[in-house]
XYZ file of N, CA, C and O in Angstrom:
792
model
N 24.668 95.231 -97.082
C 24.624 94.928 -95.661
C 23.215 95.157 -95.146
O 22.567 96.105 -95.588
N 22.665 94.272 -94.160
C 21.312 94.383 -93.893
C 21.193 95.635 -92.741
O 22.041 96.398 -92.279
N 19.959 95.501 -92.537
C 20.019 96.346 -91.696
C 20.209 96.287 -89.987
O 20.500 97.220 -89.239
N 19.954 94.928 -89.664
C 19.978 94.088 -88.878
C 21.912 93.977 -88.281
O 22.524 93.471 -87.340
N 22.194 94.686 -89.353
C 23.778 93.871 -89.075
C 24.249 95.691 -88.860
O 25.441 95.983 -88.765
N 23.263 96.669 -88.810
C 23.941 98.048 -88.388
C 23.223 98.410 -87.429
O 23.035 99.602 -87.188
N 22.721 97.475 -86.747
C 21.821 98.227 -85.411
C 22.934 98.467 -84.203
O 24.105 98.114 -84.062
N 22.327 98.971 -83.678
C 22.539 99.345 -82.297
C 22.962 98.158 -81.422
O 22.218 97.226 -81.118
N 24.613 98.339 -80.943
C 25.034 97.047 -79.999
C 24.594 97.836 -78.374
O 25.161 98.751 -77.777
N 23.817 97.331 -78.148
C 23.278 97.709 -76.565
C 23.387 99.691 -76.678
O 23.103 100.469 -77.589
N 23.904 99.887 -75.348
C 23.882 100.930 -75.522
C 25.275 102.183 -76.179
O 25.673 103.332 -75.987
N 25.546 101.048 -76.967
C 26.990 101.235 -78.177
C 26.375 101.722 -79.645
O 25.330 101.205 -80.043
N 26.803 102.356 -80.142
C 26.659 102.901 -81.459
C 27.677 101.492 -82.330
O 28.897 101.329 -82.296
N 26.745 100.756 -82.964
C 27.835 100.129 -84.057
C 28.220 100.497 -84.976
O 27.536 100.818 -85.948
N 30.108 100.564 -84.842
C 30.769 101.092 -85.411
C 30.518 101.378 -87.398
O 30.609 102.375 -88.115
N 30.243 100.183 -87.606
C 29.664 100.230 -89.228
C 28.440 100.622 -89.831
O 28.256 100.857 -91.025
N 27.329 100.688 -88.574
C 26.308 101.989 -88.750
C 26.820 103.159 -88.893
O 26.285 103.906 -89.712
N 28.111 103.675 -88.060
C 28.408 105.176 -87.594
C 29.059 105.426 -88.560
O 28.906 106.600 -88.895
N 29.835 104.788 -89.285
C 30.485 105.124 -90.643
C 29.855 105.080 -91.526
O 29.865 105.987 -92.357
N 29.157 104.089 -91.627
C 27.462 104.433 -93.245
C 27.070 105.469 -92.717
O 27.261 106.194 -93.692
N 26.755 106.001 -92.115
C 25.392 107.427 -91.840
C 26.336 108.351 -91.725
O 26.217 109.178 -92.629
N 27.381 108.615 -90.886
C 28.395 109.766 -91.442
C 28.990 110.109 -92.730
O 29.308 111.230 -93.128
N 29.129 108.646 -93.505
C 29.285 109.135 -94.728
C 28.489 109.016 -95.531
O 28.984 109.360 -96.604
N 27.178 108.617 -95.677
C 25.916 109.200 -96.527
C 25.499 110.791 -95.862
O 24.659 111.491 -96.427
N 25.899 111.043 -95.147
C 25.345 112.537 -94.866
C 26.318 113.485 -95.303
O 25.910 114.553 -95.759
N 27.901 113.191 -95.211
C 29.179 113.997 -95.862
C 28.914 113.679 -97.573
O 29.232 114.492 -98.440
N 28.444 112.697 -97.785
C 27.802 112.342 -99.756
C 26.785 113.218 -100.065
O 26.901 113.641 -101.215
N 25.566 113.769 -99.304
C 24.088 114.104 -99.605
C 25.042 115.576 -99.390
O 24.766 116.328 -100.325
N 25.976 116.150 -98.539
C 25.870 117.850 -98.357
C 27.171 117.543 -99.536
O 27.615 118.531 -100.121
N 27.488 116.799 -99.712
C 28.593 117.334 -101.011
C 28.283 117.777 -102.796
O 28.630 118.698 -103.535
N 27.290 116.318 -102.950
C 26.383 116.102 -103.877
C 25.265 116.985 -104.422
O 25.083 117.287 -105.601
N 24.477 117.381 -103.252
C 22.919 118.105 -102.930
C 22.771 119.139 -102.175
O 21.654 119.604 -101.945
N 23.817 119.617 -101.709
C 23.910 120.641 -100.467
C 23.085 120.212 -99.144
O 22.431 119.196 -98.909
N 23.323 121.214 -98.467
C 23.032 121.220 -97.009
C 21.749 120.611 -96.810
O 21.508 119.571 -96.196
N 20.449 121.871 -97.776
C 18.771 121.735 -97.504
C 18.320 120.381 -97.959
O 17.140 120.029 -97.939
N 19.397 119.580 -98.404
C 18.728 117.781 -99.033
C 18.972 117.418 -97.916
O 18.207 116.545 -97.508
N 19.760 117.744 -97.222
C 20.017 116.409 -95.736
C 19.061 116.429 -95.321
O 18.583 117.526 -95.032
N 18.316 115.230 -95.086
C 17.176 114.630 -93.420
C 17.192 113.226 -93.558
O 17.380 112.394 -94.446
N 16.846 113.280 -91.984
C 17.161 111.979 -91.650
C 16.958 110.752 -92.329
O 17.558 109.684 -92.210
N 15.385 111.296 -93.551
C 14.991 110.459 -94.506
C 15.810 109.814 -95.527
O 15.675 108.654 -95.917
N 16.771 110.764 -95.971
C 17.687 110.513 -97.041
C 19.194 110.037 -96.729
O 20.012 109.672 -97.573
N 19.399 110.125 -95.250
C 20.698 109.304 -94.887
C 20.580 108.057 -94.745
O 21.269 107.106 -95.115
N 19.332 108.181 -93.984
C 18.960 106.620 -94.170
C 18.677 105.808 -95.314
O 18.937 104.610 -95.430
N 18.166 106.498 -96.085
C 18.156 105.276 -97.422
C 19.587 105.081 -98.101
O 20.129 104.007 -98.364
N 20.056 106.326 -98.315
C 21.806 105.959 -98.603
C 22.572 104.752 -97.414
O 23.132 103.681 -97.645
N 22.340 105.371 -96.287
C 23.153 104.206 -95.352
C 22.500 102.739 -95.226
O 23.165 101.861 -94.677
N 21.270 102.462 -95.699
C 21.066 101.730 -95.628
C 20.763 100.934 -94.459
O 20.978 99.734 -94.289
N 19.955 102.211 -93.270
C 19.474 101.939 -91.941
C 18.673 102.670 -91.652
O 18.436 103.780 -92.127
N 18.023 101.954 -90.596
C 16.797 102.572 -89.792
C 16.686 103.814 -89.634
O 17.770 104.357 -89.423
N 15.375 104.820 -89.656
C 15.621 105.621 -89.037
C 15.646 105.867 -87.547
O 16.145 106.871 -87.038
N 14.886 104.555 -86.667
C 15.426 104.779 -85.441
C 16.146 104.735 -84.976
O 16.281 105.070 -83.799
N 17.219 104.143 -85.946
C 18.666 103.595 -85.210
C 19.095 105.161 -85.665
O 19.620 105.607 -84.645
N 19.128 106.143 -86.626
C 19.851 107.277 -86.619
C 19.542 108.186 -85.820
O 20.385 108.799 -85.165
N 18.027 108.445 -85.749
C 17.251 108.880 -84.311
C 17.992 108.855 -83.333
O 18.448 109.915 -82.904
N 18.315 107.576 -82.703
C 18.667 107.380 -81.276
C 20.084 107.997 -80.747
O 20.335 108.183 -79.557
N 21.103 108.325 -81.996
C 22.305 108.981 -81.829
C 22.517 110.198 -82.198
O 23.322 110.950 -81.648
N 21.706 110.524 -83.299
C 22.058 112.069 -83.954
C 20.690 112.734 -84.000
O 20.490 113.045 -85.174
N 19.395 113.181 -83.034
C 17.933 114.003 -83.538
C 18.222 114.573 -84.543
O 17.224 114.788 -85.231
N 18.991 114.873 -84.900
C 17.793 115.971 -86.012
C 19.892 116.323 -86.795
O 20.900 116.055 -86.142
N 19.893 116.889 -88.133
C 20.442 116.821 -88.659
C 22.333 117.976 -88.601
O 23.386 117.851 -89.226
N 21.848 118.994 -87.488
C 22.700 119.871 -86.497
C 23.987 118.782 -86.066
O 25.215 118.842 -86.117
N 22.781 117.562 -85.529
C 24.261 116.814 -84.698
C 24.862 115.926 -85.652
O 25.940 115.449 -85.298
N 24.322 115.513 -87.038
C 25.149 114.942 -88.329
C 25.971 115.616 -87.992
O 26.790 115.264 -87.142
N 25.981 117.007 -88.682
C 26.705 117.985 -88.511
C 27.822 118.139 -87.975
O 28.793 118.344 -88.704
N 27.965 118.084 -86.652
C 28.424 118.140 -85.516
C 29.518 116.694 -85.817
O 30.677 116.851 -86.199
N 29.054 115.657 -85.628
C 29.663 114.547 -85.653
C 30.558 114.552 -87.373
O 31.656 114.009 -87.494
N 30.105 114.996 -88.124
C 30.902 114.740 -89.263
C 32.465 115.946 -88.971
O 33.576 115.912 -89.499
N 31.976 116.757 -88.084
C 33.075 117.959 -88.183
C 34.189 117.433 -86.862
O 35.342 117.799 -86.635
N 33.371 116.503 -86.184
C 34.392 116.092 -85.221
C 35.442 115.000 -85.789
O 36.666 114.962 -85.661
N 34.612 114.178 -86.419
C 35.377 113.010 -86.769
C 36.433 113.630 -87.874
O 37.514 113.053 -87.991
N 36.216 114.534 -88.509
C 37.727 115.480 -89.789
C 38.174 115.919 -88.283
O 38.764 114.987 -87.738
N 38.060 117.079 -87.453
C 39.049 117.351 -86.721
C 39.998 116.511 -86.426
O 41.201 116.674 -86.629
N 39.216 115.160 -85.710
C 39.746 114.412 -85.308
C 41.774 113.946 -85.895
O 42.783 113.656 -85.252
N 41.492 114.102 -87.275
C 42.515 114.513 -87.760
C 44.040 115.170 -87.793
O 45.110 115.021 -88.385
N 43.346 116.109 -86.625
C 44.200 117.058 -86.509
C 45.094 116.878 -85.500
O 44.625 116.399 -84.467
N 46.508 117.190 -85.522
C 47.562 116.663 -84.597
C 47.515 117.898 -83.508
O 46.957 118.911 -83.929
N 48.058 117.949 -82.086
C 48.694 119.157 -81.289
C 50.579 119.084 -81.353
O 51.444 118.333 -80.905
N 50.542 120.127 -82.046
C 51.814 120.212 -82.550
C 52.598 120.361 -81.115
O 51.968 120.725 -80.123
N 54.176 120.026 -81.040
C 54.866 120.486 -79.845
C 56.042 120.825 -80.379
O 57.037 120.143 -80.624
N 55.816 121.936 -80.529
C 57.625 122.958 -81.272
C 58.655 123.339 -80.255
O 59.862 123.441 -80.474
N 58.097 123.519 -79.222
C 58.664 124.088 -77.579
C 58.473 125.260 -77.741
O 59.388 125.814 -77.132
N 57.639 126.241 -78.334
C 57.122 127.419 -78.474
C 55.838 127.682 -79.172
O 55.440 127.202 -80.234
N 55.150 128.704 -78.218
C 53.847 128.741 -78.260
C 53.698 129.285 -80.180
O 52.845 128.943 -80.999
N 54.818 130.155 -80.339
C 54.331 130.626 -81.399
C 54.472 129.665 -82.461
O 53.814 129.838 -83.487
N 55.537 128.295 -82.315
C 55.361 127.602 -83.597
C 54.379 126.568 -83.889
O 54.037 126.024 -84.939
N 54.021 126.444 -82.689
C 52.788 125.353 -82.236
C 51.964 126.389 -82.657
O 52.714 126.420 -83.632
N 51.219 127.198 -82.860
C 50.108 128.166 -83.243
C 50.423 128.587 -84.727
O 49.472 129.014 -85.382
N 51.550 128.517 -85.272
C 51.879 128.686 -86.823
C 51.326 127.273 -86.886
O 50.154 127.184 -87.251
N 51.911 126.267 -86.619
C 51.742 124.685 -87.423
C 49.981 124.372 -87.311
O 49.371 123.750 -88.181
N 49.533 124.771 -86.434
C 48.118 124.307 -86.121
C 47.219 125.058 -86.815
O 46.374 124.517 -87.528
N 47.325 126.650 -86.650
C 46.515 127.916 -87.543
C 46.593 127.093 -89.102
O 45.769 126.713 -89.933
N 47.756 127.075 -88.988
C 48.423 126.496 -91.144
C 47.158 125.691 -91.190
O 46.127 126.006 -91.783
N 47.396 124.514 -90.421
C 46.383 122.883 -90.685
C 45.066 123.289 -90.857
O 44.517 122.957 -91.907
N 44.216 124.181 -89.736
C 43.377 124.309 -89.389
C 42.807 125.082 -90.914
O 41.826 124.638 -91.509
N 43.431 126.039 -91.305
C 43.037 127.165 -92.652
C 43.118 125.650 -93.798
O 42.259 125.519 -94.670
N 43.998 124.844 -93.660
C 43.922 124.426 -95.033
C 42.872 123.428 -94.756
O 41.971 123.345 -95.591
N 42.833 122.631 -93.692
C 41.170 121.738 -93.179
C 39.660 122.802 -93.934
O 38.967 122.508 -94.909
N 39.596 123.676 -93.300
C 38.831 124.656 -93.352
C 38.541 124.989 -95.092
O 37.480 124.864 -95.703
N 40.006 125.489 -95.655
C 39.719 126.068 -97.180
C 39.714 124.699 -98.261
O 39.192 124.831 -99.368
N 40.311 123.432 -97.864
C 39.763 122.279 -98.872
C 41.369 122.401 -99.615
O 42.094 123.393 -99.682
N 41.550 121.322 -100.012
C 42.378 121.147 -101.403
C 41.809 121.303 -102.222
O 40.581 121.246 -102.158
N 42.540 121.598 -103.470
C 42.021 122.269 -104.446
C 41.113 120.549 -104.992
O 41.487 119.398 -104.764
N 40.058 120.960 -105.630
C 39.175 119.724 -105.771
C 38.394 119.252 -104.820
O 37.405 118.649 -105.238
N 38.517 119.330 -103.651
C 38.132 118.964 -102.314
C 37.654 120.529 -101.423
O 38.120 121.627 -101.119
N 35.914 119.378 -101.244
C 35.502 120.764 -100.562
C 36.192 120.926 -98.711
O 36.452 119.982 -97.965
N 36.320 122.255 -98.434
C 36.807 122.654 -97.334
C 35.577 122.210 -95.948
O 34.428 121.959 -96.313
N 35.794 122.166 -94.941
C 35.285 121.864 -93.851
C 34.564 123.129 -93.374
O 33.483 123.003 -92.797
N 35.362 124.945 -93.682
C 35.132 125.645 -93.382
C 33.320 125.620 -93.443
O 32.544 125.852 -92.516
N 33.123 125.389 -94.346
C 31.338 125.062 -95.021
C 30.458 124.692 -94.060
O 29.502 125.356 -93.659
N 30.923 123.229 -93.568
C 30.640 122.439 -92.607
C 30.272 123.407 -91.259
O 29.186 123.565 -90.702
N 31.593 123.988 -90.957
C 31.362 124.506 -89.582
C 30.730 125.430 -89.551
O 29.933 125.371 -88.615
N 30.630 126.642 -90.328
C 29.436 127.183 -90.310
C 28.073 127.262 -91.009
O 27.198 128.127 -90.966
N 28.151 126.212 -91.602
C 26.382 125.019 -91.072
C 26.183 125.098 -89.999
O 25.239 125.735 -89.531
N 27.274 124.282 -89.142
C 26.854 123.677 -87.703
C 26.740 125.033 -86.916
O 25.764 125.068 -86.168
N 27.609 126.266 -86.926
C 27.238 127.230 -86.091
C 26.098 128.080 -86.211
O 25.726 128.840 -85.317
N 25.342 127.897 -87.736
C 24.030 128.713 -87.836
C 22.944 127.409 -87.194
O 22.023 127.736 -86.445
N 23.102 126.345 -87.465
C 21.913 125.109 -86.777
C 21.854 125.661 -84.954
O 20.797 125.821 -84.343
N 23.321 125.885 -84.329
C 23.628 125.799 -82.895
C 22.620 127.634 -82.432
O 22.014 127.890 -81.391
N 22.767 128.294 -83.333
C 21.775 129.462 -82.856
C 20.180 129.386 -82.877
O 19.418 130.279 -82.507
N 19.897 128.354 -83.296
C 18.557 127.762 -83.169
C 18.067 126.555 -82.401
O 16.932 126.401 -81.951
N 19.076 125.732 -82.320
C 18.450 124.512 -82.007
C 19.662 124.261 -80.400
O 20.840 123.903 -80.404
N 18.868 124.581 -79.349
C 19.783 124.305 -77.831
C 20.474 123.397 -77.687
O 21.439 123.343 -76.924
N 19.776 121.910 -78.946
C 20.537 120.838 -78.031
C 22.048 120.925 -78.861
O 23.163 120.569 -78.481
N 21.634 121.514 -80.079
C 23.459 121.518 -80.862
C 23.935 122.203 -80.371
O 25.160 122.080 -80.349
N 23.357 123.312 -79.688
C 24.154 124.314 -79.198
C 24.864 123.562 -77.834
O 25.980 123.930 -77.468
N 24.125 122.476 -77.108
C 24.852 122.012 -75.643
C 25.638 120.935 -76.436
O 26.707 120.598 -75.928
N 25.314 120.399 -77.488
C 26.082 119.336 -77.658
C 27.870 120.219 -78.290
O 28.970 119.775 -77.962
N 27.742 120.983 -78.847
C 28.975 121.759 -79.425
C 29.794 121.866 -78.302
O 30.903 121.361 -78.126
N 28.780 122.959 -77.161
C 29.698 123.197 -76.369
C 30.264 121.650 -75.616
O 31.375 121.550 -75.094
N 29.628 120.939 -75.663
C 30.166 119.185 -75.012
C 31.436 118.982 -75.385
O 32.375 118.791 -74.612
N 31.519 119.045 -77.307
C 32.417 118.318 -77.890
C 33.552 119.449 -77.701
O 34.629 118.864 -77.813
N 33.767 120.842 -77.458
C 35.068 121.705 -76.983
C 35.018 121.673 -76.014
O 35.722 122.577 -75.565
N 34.458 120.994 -75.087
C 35.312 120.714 -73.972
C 35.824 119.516 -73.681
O 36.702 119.395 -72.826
N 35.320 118.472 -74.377
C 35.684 117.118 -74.179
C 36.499 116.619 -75.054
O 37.261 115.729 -74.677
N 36.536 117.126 -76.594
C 37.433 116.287 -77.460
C 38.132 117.873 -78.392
O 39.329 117.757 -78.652
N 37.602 118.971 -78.770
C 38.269 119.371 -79.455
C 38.934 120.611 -78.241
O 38.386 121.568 -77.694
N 40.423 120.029 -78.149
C 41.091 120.191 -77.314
C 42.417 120.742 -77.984
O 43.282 121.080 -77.174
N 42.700 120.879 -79.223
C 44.375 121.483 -79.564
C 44.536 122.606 -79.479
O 45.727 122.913 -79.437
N 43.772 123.500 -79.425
C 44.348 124.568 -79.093
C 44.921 124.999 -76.928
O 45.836 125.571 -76.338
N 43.671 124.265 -76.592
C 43.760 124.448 -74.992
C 45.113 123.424 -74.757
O 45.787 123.677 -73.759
N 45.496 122.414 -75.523
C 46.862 122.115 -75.139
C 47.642 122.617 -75.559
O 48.661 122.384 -74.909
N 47.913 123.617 -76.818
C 48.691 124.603 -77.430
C 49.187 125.401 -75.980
O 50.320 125.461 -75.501
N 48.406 125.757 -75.673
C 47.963 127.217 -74.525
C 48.268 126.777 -73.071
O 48.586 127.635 -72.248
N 48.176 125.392 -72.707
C 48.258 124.927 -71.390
C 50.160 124.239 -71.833
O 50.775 123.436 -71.132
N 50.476 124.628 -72.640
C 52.069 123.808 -72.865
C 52.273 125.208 -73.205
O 53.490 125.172 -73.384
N 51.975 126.287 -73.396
C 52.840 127.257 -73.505
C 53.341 127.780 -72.134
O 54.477 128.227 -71.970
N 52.046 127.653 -70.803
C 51.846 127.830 -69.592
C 52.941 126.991 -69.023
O 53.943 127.397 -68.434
N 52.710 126.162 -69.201
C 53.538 125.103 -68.196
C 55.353 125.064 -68.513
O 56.282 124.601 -67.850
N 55.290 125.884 -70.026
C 56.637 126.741 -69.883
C 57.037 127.497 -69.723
O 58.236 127.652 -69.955
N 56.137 128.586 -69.141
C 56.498 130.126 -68.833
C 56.068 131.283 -69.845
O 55.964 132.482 -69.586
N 55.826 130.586 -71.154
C 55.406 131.361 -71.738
C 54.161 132.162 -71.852
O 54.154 133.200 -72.514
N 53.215 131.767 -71.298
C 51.887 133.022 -71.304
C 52.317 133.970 -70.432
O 53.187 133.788 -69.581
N 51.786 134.871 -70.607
C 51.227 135.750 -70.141
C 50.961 135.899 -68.433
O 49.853 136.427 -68.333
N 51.401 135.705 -67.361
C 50.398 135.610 -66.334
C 49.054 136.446 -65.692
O 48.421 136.147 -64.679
N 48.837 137.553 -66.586
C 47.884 137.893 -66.569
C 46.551 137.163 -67.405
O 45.390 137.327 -67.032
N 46.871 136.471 -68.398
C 45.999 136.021 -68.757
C 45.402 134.823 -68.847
O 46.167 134.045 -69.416
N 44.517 134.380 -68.585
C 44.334 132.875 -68.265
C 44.471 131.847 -69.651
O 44.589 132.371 -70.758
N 44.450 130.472 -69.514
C 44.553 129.692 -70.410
C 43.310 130.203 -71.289
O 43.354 130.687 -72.420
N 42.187 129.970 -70.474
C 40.878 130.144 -71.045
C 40.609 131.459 -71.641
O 39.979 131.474 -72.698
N 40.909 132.317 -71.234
C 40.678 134.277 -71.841
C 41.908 133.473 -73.493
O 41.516 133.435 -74.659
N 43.214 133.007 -73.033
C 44.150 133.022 -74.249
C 43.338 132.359 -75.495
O 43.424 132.773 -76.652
N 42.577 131.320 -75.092
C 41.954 129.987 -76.140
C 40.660 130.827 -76.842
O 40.367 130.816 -78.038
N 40.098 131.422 -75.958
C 39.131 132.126 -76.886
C 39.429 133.594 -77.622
O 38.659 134.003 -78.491
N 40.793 134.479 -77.145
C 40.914 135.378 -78.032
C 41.517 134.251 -79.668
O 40.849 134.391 -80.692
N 42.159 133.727 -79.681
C 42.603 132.657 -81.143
C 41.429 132.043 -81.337
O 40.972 132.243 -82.463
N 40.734 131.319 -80.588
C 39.380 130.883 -81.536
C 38.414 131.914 -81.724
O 37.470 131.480 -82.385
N 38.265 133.237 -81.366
C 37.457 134.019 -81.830
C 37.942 134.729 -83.265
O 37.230 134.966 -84.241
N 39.182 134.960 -83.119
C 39.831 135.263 -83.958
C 39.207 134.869 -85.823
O 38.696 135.520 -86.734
N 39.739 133.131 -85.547
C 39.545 132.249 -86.105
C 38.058 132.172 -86.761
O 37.803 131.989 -87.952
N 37.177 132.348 -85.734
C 35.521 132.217 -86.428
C 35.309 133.290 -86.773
O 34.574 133.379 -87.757
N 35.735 134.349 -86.268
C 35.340 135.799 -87.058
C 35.603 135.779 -88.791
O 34.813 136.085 -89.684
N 37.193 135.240 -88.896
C 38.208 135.546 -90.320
C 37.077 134.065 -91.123
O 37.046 134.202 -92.346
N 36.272 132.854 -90.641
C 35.660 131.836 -91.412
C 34.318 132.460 -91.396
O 33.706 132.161 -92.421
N 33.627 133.237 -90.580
C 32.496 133.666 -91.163
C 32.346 134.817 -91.654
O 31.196 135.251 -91.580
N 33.329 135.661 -92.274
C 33.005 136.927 -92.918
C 33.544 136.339 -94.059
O 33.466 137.234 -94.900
N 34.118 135.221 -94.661
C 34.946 135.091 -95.839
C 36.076 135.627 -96.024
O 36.311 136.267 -97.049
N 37.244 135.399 -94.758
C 38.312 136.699 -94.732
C 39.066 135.818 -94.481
O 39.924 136.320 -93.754
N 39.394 134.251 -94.719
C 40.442 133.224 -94.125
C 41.688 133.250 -95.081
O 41.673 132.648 -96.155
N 42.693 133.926 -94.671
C 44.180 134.097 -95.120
C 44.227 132.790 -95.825
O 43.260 132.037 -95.710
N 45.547 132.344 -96.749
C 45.863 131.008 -97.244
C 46.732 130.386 -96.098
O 47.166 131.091 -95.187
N 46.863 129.644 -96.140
C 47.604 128.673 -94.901
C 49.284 129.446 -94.817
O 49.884 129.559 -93.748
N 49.764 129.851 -95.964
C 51.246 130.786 -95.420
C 50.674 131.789 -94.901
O 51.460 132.394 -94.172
N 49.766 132.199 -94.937
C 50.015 133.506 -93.986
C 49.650 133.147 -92.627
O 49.371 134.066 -91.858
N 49.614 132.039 -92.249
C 49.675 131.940 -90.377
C 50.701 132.276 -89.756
O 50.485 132.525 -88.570
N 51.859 132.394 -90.130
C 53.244 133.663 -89.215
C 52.495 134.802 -89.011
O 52.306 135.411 -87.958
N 52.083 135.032 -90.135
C 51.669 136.495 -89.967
C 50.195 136.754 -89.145
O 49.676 137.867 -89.225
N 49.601 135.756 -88.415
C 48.101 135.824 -88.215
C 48.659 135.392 -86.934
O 47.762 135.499 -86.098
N 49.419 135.082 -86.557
C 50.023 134.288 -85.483
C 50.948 135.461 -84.566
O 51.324 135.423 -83.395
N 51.137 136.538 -85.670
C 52.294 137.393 -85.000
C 51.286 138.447 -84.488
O 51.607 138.969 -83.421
N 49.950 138.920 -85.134
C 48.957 139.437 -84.495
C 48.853 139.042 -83.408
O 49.151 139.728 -82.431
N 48.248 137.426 -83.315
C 47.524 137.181 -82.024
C 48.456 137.184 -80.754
O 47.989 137.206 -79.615
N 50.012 137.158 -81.067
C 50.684 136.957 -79.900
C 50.537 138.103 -79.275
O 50.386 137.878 -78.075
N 50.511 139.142 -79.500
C 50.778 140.605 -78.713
C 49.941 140.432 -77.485
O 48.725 140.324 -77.643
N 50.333 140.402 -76.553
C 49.577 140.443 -74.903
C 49.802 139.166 -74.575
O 49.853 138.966 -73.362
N 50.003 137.935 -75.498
C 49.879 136.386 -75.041
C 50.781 136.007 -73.886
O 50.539 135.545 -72.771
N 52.277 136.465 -74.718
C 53.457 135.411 -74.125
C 53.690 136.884 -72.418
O 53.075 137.922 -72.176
N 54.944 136.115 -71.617
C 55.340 136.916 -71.130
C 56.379 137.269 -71.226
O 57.185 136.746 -71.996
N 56.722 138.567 -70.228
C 58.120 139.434 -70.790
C 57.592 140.212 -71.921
O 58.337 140.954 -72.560
């Protein structure tokens, strides 16, 4: 495919650019690790410009970023009619996204790439915070459907609830401490204490 035929539709990302360069950059960190990625080498794999990768992703943080959104993307918001089975089914997904099938590397990798790039570089750091508030959203609907049934807590807000479970969560992926996907009852029966009400 030329290169001509992956440019930039106005001020649209074309779709078959965005899939060559996301997946020559998920090929180069699988293949070569992390320190081979730049912009130099996605582009010759994708077989495009570097201004055209320029103009959507600076610098290699927001690869990053975009490759970890588009796997989330993946991910369903479970509706059990209880907070705690919706937080078992999602914790489960999320650990086994994170730890990989066996043969298949885990995402966990990925994300903290992207969270050591976001302590250096502001704009990953504004763009991260962009993409949890705008698209990675299952847990805040976990938490806003537990609400809207009575089940939180009313002392505690949606927002205090979403970040004690995602802190949780990044603590147990960056010390190397992530349970196997059965043990989310049990990681789940922790985090409830203070959540629900009654």
């Amino acid at each position: 495919m030329s290169d001509a035929a992956r440019a930039s539709i106005g001020a649209r990302r074309n779709p078959e650019t965005e899939t060559a360069v996301l997946d020559a950059a998920a090929a180069i960190i699988a293949e070569e690790g992390f320190a081979r990625l730049t912009i130099e080498a996605v582009a010759r794999r994708a077989r495009s410009g570097k201004a055209t990768i320029y103009r959507w992703w600076p610098g290699r943080g927001h690869l990053l970023l975009a490759l970890y959104t588009r796997a989330k993307s993946t991910l369903s918001t479970p509706d059990t009619g209880s907070l705690r089975g919706d937080l078992e089914l999602y914790l489960a997904g999320m650990i086994r996204q994170w730890q990989g099938d066996e043969g298949t590397a885990g995402l966990g990798t990925l994300f903290s790439l992207l969270i050591a790039e976001a302590q250096t570089d502001e704009t990953v750091r504004a763009a991260m915070q962009a993409e949890r508030e705008s698209r990675w959203l299952h847990i805040d609907r976990i938490v806003t459907q537990a609400r809207d049934r009575g089940e939180l807590n009313p002392a505690i807000s949606v927002v205090a609830a979403e970040r004690r479970i995602i802190s949780v969560m990044w603590y147990l992926l960056l010390t190397d401490a992530l349970p196997p996907p059965e043990a989310a009852p049990t990681l789940v029966a922790d985090l409830m204490a203070g959540l629900t009400a009654g």
